[in-house]
Amino acid sequence: MSQGDKDKYTEKQKRKAEHIEEGYEKRGVSHEEAEKRAWATVNKQDGGGKKGGSGHDK
């Protein structure tokens, strides 16, 4: 997955990041910084995108 590629995230994670991003922007944070912080928050809370592949969680 290339940096910035959000294909591996669930729709719920994408909505959550958008909501967090809007909150940061309302507080005066730039769009780019708000987006970075939002995805960092989603990653911390949910552990990143969808997991897959053979042997995962074993």
Tab-separated table of C-alpha atoms in Angstrom:
chain	number	residue	atom	x	y	z
A	1	MET	CA	0.000	0.000	0.000
A	2	SER	CA	1.496	3.292	-1.038
A	3	GLN	CA	1.627	6.156	1.395
A	4	GLY	CA	-1.670	8.038	1.371
A	5	ASP	CA	-3.652	5.157	-0.155
A	6	LYS	CA	-6.864	4.728	1.849
A	7	ASP	CA	-8.269	1.691	-0.031
A	8	LYS	CA	-7.535	-0.669	2.855
A	9	TYR	CA	-9.715	1.252	5.312
A	10	THR	CA	-13.346	0.409	6.029
A	11	GLU	CA	-16.109	2.873	5.202
A	12	LYS	CA	-16.620	3.390	8.939
A	13	GLN	CA	-12.946	4.318	9.395
A	14	LYS	CA	-13.134	6.739	6.460
A	15	ARG	CA	-16.229	8.434	7.932
A	16	LYS	CA	-14.559	8.640	11.334
A	17	ALA	CA	-11.457	10.271	9.836
A	18	GLU	CA	-13.610	12.789	7.928
A	19	HIS	CA	-15.478	13.717	11.098
A	20	ILE	CA	-12.259	14.134	13.090
A	21	GLU	CA	-10.745	16.194	10.263
A	22	GLU	CA	-13.745	18.549	10.248
A	23	GLY	CA	-13.356	19.065	13.985
A	24	TYR	CA	-9.709	20.047	13.622
A	25	GLU	CA	-10.505	22.432	10.756
A	26	LYS	CA	-13.195	24.129	12.876
A	27	ARG	CA	-10.467	24.800	15.448
A	28	GLY	CA	-8.300	26.523	12.847
A	29	VAL	CA	-5.936	23.714	11.836
A	30	SER	CA	-4.972	23.686	8.143
A	31	HIS	CA	-6.657	21.115	5.892
A	32	GLU	CA	-3.458	19.104	5.349
A	33	GLU	CA	-2.560	19.011	9.032
A	34	ALA	CA	-6.140	18.166	10.003
A	35	GLU	CA	-6.138	15.248	7.562
A	36	LYS	CA	-2.829	13.920	8.921
A	37	ARG	CA	-4.035	14.166	12.511
A	38	ALA	CA	-7.376	12.543	11.675
A	39	TRP	CA	-5.773	9.480	10.053
A	40	ALA	CA	-3.233	9.231	12.875
A	41	THR	CA	-6.139	9.160	15.332
A	42	VAL	CA	-8.005	6.488	13.347
A	43	ASN	CA	-4.832	4.381	13.148
A	44	LYS	CA	-4.245	4.690	16.884
A	45	GLN	CA	-7.831	3.841	17.790
A	46	ASP	CA	-8.474	1.075	15.263
A	47	GLY	CA	-4.998	-0.270	14.499
A	48	GLY	CA	-4.943	0.783	10.846
A	49	GLY	CA	-6.775	-0.520	7.793
A	50	LYS	CA	-8.360	-3.892	7.110
A	51	LYS	CA	-6.106	-6.798	7.839
A	52	GLY	CA	-5.884	-9.801	5.584
A	53	GLY	CA	-3.734	-12.520	4.241
A	54	SER	CA	-2.846	-16.012	5.220
A	55	GLY	CA	-2.062	-16.590	8.855
A	56	HIS	CA	-3.239	-13.237	10.145
A	57	ASP	CA	-4.080	-13.207	13.878
A	58	LYS	CA	-2.442	-16.582	14.514
